[in-house]
Short mmCIF file of C-alpha atoms and ligand atoms in Angstrom, two decimals:
data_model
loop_
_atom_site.label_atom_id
_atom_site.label_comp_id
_atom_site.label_asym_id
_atom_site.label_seq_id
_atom_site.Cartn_x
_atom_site.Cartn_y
_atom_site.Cartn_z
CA UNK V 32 0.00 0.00 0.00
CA UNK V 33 1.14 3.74 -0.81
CA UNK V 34 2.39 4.89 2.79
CA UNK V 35 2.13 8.54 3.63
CA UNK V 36 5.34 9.91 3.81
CA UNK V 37 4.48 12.68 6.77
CA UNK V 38 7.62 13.79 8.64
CA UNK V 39 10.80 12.90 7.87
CA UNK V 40 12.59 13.63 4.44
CA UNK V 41 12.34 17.06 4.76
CA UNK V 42 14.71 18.69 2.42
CA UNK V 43 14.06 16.67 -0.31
CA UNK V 44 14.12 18.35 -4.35
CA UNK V 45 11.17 17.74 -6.17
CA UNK V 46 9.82 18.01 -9.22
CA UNK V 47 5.57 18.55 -9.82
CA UNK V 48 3.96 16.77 -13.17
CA UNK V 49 0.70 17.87 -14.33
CA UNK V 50 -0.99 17.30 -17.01
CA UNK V 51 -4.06 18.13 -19.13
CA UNK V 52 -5.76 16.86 -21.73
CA UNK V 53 -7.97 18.80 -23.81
CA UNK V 54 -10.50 15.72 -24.74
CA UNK V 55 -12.98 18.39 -24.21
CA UNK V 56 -12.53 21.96 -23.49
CA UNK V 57 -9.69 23.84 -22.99
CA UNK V 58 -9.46 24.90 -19.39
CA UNK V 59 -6.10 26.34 -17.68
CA UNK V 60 -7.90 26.02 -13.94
CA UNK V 61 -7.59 22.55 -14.22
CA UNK V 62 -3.79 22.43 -14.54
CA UNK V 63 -3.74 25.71 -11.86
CA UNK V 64 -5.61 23.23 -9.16
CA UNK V 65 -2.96 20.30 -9.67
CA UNK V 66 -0.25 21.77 -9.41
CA UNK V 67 -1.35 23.97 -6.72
CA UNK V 68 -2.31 20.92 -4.66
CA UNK V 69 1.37 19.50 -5.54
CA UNK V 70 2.86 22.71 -4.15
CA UNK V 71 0.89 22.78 -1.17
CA UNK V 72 1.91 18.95 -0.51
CA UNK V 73 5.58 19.71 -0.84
CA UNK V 74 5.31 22.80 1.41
CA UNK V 75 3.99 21.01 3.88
CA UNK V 76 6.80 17.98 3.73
CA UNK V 77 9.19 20.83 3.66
CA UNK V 78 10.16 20.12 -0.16
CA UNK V 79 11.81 22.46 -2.32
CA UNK V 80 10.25 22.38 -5.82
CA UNK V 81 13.24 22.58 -8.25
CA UNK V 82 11.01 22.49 -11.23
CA UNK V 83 7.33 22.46 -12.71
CA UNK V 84 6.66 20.71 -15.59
CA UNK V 85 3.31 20.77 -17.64
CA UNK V 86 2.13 18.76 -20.84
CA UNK V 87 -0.91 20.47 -22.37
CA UNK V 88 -3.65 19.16 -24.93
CA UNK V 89 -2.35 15.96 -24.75
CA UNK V 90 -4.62 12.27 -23.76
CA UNK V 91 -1.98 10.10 -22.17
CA UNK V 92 -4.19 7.75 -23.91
CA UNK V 93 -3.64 8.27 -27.01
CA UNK V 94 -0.06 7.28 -26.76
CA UNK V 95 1.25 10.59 -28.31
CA UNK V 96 4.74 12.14 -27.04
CA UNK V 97 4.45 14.47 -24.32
CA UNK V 98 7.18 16.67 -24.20
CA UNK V 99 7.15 17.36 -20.65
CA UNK V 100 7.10 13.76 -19.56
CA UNK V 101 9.98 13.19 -22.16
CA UNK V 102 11.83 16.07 -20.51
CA UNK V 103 11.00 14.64 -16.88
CA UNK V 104 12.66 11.32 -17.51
CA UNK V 105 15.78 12.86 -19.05
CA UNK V 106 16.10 15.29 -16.18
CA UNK V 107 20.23 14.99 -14.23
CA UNK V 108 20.52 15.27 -11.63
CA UNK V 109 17.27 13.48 -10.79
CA UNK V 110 14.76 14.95 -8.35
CA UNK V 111 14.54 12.88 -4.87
CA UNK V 112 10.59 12.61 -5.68
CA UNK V 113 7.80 13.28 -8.39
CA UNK V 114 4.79 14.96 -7.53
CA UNK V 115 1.54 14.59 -9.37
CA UNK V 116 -1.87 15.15 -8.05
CA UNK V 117 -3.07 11.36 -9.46
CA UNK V 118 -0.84 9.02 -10.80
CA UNK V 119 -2.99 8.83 -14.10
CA UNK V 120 -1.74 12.25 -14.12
CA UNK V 121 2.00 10.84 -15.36
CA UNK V 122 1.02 7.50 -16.55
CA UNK V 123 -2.31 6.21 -18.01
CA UNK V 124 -0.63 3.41 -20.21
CA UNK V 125 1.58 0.59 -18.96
CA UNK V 126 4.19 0.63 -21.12
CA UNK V 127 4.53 4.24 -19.57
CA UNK V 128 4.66 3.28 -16.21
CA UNK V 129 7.48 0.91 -16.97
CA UNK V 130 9.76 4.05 -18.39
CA UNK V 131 9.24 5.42 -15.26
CA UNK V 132 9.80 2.69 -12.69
CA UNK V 133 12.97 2.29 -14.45
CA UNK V 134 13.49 5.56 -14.57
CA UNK V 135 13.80 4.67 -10.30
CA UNK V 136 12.44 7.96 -8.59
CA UNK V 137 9.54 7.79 -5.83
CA UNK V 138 6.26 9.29 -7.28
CA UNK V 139 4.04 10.73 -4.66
CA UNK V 140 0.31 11.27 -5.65
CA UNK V 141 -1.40 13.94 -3.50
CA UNK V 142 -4.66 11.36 -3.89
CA UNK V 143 -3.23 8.77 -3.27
CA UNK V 144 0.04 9.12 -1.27
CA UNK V 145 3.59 7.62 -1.75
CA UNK V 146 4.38 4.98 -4.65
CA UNK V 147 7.60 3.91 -3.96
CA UNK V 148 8.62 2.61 -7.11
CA UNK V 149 11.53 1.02 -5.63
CA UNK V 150 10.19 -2.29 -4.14
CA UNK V 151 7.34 -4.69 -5.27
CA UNK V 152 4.47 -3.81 -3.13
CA UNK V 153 4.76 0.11 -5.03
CA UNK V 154 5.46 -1.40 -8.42
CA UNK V 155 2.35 -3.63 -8.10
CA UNK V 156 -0.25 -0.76 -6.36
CA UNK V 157 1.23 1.40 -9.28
CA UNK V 158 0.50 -1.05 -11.83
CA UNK V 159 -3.17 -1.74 -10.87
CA UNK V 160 -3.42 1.78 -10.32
CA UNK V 161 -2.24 2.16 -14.14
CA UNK V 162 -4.34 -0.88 -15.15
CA UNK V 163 -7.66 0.52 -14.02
CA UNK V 164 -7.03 4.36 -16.01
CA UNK V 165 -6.00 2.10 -19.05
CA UNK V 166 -8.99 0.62 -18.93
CA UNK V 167 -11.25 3.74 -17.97
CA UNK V 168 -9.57 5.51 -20.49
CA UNK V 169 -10.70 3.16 -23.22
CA UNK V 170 -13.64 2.71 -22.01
CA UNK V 171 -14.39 6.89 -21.55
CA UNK V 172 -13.03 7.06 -25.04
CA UNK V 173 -15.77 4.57 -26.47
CA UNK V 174 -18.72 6.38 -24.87
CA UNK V 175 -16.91 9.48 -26.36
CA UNK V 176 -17.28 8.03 -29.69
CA UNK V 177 -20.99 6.84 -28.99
CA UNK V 178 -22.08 10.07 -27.43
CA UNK V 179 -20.41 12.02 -30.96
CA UNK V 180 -21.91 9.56 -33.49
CA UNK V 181 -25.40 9.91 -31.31
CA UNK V 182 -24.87 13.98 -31.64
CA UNK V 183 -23.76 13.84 -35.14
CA UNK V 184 -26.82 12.40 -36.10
CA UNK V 185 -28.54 15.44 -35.15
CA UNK V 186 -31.31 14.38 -33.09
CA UNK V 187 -32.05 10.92 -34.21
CA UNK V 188 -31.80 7.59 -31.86
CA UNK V 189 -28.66 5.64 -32.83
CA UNK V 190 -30.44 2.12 -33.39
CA UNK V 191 -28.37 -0.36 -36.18
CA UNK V 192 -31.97 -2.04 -36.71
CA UNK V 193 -35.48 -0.91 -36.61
CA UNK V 194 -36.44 -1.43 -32.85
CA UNK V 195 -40.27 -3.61 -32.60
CA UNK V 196 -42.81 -0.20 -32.11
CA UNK V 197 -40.82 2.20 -33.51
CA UNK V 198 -40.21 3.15 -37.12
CA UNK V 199 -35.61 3.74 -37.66
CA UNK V 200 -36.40 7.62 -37.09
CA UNK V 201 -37.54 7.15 -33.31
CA UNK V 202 -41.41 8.07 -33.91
CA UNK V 203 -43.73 5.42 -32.88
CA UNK V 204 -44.85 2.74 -35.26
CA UNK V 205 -48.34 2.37 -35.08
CA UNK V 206 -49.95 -0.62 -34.55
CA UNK V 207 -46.76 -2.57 -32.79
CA UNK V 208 -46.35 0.93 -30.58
CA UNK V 209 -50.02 -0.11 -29.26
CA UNK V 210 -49.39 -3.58 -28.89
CA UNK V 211 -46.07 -2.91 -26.77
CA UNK V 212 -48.32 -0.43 -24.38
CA UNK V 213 -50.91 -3.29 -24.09
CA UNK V 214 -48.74 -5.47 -23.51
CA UNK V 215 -47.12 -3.57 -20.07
CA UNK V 216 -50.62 -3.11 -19.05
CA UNK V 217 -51.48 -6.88 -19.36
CA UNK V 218 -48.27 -7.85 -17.67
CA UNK V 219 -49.21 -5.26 -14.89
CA UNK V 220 -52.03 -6.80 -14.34
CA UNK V 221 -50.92 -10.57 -14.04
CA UNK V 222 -50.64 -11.99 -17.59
CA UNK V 223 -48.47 -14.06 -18.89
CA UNK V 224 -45.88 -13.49 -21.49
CA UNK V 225 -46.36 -16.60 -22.96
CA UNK V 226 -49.93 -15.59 -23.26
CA UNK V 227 -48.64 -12.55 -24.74
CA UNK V 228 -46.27 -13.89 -27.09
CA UNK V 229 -49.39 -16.53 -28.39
CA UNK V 230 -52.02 -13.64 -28.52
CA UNK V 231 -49.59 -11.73 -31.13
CA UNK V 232 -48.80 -14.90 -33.29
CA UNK V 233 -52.21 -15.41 -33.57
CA UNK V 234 -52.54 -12.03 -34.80
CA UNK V 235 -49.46 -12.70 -37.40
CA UNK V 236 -47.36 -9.92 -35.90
CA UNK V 237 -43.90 -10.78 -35.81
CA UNK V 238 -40.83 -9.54 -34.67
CA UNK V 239 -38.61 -7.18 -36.69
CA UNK V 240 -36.46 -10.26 -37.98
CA UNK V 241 -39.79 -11.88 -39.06
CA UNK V 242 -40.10 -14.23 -36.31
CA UNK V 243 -42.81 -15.60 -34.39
CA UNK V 244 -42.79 -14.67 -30.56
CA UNK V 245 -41.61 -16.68 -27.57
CA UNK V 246 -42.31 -15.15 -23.83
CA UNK V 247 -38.53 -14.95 -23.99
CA UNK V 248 -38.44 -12.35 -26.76
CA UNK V 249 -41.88 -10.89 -25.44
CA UNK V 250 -39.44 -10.48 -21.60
CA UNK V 251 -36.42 -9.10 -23.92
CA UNK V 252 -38.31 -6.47 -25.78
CA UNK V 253 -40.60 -5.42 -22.26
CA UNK V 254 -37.26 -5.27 -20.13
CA UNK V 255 -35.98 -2.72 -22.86
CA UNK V 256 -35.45 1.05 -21.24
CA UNK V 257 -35.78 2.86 -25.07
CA UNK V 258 -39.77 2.32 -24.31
CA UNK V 259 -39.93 4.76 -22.06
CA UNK V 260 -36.97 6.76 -23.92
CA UNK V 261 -34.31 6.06 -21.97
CA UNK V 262 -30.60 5.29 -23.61
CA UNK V 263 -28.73 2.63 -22.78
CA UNK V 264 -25.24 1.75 -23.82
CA UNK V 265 -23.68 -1.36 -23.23
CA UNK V 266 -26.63 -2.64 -20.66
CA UNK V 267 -26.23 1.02 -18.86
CA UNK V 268 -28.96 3.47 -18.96
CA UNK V 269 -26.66 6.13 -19.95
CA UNK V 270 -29.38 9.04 -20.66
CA UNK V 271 -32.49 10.57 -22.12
CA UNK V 272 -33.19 9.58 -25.26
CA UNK V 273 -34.53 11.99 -27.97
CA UNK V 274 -37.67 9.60 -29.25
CA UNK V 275 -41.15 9.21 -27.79
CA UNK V 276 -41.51 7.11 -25.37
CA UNK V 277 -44.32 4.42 -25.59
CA UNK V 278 -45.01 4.21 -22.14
CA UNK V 279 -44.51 6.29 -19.20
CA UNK V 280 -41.24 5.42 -16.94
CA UNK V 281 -43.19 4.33 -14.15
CA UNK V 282 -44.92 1.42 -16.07
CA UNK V 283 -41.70 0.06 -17.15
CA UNK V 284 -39.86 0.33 -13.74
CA UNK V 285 -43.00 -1.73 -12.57
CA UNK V 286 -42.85 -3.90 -15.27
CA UNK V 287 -39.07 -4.11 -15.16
CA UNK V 288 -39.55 -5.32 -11.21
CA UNK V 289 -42.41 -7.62 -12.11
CA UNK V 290 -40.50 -9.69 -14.57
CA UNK V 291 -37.27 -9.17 -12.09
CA UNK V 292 -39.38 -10.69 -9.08
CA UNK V 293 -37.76 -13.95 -7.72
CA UNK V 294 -41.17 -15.59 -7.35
CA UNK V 295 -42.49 -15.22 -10.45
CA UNK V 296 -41.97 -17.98 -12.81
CA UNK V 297 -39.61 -17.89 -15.95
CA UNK V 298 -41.47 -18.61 -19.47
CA UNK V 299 -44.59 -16.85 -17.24
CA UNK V 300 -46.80 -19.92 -18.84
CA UNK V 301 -46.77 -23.29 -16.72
CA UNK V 302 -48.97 -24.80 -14.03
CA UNK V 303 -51.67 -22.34 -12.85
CA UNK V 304 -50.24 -20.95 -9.26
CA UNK V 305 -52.24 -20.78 -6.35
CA UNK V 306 -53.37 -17.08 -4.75
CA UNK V 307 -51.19 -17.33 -1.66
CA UNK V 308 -47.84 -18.68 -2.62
CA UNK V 309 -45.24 -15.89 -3.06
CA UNK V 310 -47.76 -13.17 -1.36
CA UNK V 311 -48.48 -15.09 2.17
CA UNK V 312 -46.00 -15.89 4.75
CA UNK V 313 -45.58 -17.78 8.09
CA UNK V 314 -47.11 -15.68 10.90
CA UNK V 315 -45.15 -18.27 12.99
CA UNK V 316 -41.70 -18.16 11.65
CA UNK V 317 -41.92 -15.75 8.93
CA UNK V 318 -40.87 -18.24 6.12
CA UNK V 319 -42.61 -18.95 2.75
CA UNK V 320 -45.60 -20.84 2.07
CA UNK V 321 -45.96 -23.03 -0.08
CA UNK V 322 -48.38 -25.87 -1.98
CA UNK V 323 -49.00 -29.28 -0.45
CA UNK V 324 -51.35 -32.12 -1.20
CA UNK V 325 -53.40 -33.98 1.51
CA UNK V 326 -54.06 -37.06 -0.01
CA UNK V 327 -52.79 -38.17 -3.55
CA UNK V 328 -53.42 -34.92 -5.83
CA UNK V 329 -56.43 -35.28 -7.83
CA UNK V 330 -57.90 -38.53 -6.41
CA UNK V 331 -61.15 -37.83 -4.39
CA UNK V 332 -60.90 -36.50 -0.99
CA UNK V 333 -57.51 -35.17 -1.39
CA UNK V 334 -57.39 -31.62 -1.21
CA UNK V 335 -54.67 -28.61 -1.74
CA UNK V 336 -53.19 -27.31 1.18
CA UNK V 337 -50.82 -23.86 2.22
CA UNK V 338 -47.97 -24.86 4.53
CA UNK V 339 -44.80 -22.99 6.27
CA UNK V 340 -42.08 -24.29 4.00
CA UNK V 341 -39.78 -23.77 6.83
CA UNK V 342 -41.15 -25.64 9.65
CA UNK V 343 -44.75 -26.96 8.83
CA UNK V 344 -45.57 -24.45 11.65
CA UNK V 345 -49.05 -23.61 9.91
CA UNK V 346 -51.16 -25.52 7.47
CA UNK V 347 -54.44 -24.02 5.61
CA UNK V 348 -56.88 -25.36 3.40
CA UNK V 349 -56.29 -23.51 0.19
CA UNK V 350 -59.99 -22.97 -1.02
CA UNK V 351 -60.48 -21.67 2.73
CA UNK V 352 -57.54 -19.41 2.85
CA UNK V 353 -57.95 -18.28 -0.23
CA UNK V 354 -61.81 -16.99 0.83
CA UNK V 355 -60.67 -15.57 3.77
CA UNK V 356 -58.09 -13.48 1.96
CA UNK V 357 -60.42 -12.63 -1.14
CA UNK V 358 -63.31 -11.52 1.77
CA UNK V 359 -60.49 -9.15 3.23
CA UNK V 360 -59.19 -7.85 0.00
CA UNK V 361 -62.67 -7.29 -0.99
CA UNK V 362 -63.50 -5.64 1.93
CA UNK V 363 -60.73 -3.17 1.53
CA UNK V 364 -61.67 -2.61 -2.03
CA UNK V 365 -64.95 -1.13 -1.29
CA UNK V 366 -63.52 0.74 2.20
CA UNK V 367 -62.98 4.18 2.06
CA UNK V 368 -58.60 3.77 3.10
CA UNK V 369 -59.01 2.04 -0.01
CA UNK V 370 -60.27 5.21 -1.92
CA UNK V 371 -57.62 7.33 0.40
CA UNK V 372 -54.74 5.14 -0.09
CA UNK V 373 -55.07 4.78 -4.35
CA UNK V 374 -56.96 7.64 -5.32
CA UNK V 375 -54.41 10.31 -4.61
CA UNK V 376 -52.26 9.14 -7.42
CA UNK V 377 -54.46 9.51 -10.32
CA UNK V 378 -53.03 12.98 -9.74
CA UNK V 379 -49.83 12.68 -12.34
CA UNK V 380 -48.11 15.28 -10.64
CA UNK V 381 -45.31 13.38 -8.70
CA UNK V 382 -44.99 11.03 -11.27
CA UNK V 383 -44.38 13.80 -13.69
CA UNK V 384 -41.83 15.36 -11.26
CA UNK V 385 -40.03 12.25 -10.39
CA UNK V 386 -39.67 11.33 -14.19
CA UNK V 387 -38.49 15.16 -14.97
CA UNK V 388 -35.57 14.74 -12.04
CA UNK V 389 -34.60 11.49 -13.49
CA UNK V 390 -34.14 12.58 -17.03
CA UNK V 391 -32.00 15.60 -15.77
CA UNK V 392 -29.88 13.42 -13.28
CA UNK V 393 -29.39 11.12 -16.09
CA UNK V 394 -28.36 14.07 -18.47
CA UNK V 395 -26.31 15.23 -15.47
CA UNK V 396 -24.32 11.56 -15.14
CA UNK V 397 -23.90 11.58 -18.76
CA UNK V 398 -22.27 15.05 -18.45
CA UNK V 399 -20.12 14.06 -15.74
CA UNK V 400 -18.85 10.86 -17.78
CA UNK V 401 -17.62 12.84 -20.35
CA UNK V 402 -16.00 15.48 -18.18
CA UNK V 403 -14.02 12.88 -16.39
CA UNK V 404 -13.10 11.13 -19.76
CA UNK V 405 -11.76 14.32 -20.73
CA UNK V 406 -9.47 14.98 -17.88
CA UNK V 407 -11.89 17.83 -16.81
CA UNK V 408 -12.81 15.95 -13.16
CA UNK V 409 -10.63 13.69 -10.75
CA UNK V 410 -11.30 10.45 -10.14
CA UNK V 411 -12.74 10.90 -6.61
CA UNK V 412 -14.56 13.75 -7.66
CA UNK V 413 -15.71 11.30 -10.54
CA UNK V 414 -17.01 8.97 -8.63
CA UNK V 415 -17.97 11.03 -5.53
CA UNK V 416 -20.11 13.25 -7.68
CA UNK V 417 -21.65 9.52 -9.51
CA UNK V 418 -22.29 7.74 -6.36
CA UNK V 419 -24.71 10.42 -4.72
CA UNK V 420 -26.34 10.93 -8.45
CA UNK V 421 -26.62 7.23 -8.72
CA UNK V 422 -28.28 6.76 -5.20
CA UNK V 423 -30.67 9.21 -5.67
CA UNK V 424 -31.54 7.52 -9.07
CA UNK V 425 -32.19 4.42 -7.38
CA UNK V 426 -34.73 6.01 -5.06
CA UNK V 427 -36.36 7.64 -7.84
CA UNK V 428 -36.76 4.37 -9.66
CA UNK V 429 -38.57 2.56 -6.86
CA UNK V 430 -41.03 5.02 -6.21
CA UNK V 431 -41.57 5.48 -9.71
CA UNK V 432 -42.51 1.68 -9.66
CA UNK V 433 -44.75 2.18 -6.87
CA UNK V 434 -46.84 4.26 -9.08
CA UNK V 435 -46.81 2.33 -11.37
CA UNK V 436 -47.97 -0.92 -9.87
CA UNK V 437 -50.80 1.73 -8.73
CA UNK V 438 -52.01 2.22 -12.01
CA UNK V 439 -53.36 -1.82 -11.85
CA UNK V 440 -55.29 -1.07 -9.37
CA UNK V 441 -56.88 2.63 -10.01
CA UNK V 442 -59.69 0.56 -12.22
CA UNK V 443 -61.06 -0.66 -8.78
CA UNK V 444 -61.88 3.11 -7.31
CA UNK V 445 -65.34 4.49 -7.35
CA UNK V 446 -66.81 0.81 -7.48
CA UNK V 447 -69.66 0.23 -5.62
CA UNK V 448 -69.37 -3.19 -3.31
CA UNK V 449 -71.14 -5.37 -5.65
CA UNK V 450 -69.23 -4.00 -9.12
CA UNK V 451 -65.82 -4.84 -6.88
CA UNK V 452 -67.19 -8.27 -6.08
CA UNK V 453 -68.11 -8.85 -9.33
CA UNK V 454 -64.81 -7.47 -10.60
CA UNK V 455 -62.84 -9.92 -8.24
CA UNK V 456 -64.87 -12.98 -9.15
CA UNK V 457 -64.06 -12.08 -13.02
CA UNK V 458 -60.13 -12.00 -12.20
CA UNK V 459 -58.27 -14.80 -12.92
CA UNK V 460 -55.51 -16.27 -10.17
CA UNK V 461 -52.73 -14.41 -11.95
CA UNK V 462 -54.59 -10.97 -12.08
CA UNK V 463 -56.25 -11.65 -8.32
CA UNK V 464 -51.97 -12.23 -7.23
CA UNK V 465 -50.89 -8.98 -8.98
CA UNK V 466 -53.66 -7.21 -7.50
CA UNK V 467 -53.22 -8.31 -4.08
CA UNK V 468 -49.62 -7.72 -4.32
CA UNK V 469 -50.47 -4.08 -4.69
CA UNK V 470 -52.78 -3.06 -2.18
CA UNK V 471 -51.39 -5.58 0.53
CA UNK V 472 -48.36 -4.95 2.80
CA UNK V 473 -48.31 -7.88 4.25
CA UNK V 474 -50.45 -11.67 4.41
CA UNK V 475 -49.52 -14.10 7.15
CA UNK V 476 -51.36 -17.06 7.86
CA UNK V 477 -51.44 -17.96 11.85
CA UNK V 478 -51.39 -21.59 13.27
CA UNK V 479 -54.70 -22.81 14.04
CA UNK V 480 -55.34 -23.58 17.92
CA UNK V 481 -55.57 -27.05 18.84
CA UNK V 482 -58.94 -28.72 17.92
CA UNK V 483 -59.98 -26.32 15.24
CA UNK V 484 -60.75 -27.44 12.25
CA UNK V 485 -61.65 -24.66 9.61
CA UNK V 486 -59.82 -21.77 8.50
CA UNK V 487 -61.22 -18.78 9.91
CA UNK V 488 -60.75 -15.05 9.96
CA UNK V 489 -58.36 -15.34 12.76
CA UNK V 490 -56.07 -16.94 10.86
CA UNK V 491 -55.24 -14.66 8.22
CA UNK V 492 -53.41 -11.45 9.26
CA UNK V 493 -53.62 -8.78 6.50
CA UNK V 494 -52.21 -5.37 6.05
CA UNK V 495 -53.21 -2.97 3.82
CA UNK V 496 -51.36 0.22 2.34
CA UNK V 497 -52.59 3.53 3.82
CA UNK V 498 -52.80 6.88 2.58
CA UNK V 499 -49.70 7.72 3.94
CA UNK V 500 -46.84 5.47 2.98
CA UNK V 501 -45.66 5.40 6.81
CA UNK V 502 -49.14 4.01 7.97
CA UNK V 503 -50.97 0.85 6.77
CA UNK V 504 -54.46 0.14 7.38
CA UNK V 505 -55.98 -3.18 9.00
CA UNK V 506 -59.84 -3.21 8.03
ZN1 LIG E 765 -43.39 -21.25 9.84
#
């Protein structure tokens, strides 16, 4: 590890390195702040600076001679240290960092602290060190390229192929841009994307290679963030993109979570699920519940049963459960914390604002990226600056999600008890899960007391969301 080298060596000659390249924008401060932080470092060690030397408008990365550096290496007698501010300062290539470790003076980093270049432990921190801005460098200088060629085409999305919904100049092709928007809505709501997939080969739509649909390519093109106009590069959302977007952000965060969910099954088709498992849990132990047979499955008398996978601590009837919990859900439906808790967000407003703070944070991170590939920010500041951006992203996201699992349930409001009921009975399993799922906090099922027989409404423990997020409602 790079020791700091407080104390001692006082009276050492040193010589400060900066550099800047001018990727970007030419801008003088940038030099002004390194090598005013080097100065600063070597007046504190009680260093005498014997020289300065700066290489302008020149990318380490691109391998071209920097006459300073040259000069640096050449310099007799030699200077006791180098200072830089970072060491991708001197060296961002490897074959560079070799000319100097021959070259056999210290380098002290005022990021990073001492390299001492003359045993292995500072040779090998300095070569990861050089490593890693290699490969950011490269990496910075791609997106560069991306982010010139997306300009350059003045306005339009950068897509090699036609995209399914949209025409190659980003507007919205008609028929397959209402099919896509259907399709978030019916996977809201608890389809299938098998189902989805068969409903559009029965229709003969096909995908933009001309093939039929399989819920894998149904997941691939529902999981893609240019719906809702988002740019991605590489498998990062890297920014707003300049087409329409077919659905609002919310719906695909939703969707995106949906079709992320651990408990929902891949393909989407298979075995028709019961209502409980994946939404209840163990009141007992907390654990999952899951499906059991009593009796041999289908012959008479046997019967379908929810147990604590964990421990067997509680064990249900499923067609009783599953009343008690539709009766309580109901219930709910047709209560006014029902009309409280969901009816607030058919009011767009927050979702508008969230979306509007995403798209500039996004535009922000993208600006950053390209500031840092061009020299402009430090590392730390780099990733600093990223880190809190990215965090607040993440919040963003989930809340946006929230909303938009909301929208599957706004259809319920303003029903009257027996349009809900009849609603409900209409539903099938999937759509009476998804729906559950977002009005419900939480569903345990509580061991029955000794003797008793039938499930009852003790046994299932439901809350509901609230109005207000911190509260939830018990009806
Ligand atoms: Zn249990």
């Amino acid at each position: 590890m790079p020791g700091n080298f407080e104390g001692g060596n006082a009276g050492m000659d040193v010589v400060i390195y900066a550099r800047l390249s001018l990727d970007k924008l030419g801008n003088e401060l940038g030099v002004d702040r390194q090598l005013e932080a080097c100065r600063e470092l070597a007046a504190r060690q009680g260093w005498t600076v014997t020289r300065e030397l700066i290489d302008n408008s020149i990318s380490a990365t691109t391998g071209r001679v920097r006459p300073a550096f040259e000069k640096l290496l050449t310099l007799s007698p030699k200077p006791d240290a180098i200072i830089v501010w970072h060491l991708d300062r001197l060296v961002r290539l490897t074959r560079e960092l070799d000319r100097v470790i021959s070259y056999g003076v210290p380098v002290h980093a005022v990021t990073a602290g001492m390299l001492d270049l003359s045993n292995p432990t500072g040779i090998l921190m300095a070569n990861v060190v050089t490593a890693f801005s290699q490969f950011e460098g490269q990496q910075k200088a791609a997106r560069q390229r991306l982010a010139a060629t997306q300009r350059a085409s003045q306005g339009r999305p950068w897509w090699s192929a036609r995209p399914f919904g949209y025409e190659r100049d980003g507007t919205p092709r008609g028929g397959e841009a209402e099919a896509v928007q259907r399709a978030y809505q019916d996977l809201l709501a608890g389809r299938s994307l098998l189902s989805i997939a068969d409903e559009w080969n029965r229709q003969g739509m096909l995908t933009t290679r001309g093939r039929r649909w399989t819920g894998a390519t149904v997941r691939q093109l529902l999981m893609s963030a240019r719906n809702c106009a988002i740019r991605t590069y590489a498998g990062d959302e890297v920014g707003p993109g300049n087409w329409d977007a077919l659905v609002p952000e919310e719906i695909y965060r939703s969707a995106v979570r949906v079709l992320n969910s651990p408990t929902r099954k891949t393909g989407g088709g298979g075995p028709r699920r019961s209502l409980l498992t994946g939404v209840a849990t163990c009141a007992n132990c907390g654990g999952p519940i899951r499906t059991a047979w009593r009796g041999r499955k289908g012959e008479q008398g046997s019967y379908a049963v929810y147990e604590c996978k964990f421990k067997h601590c509680v064990s249900h009837r499923q067609d009783e459960a599953d009343t008690m919990v539709s009766e309580r859900v109901i219930r709910f439906l047709t209560a006014p914390q029902f009309a409280e808790a969901f009816e607030q967000s058919e009011d767009d407003l927050p979702a508008q604002q969230m979306r509007d703070e995403l798209g500039s944070l996004r535009s922000r991170l993208d600006d950053l990226a390209t500031d840092y590939a061009a020299g402009l920010v430090t590392r730390s500041q780099f990733l600093t600056a990223s880190q809190t951006m990215r965090s607040r992203v993440d919040e963003l996201e989930d809340q946006l999600s929230q909303l938009g699992s909301d929208s599957a349930v706004k259809g319920v409001t303003g029903m009257t008890d027996e349009q809900v009921r009849r609603h409900w009975d209409g539903l099938d399993v999937d759509r009476k899960r998804s729906l559950i799922l977002a009005v419900v906090v939480s569903c345990r099922l509580r061991q029955k007391g000794r003797g008793v027989r039938r499930t009852d409404e003790r046994h299932v423990d439901v809350l509901f969301r609230a109005g207000d997020p911190a509260k939830v409602a018990s009806i």
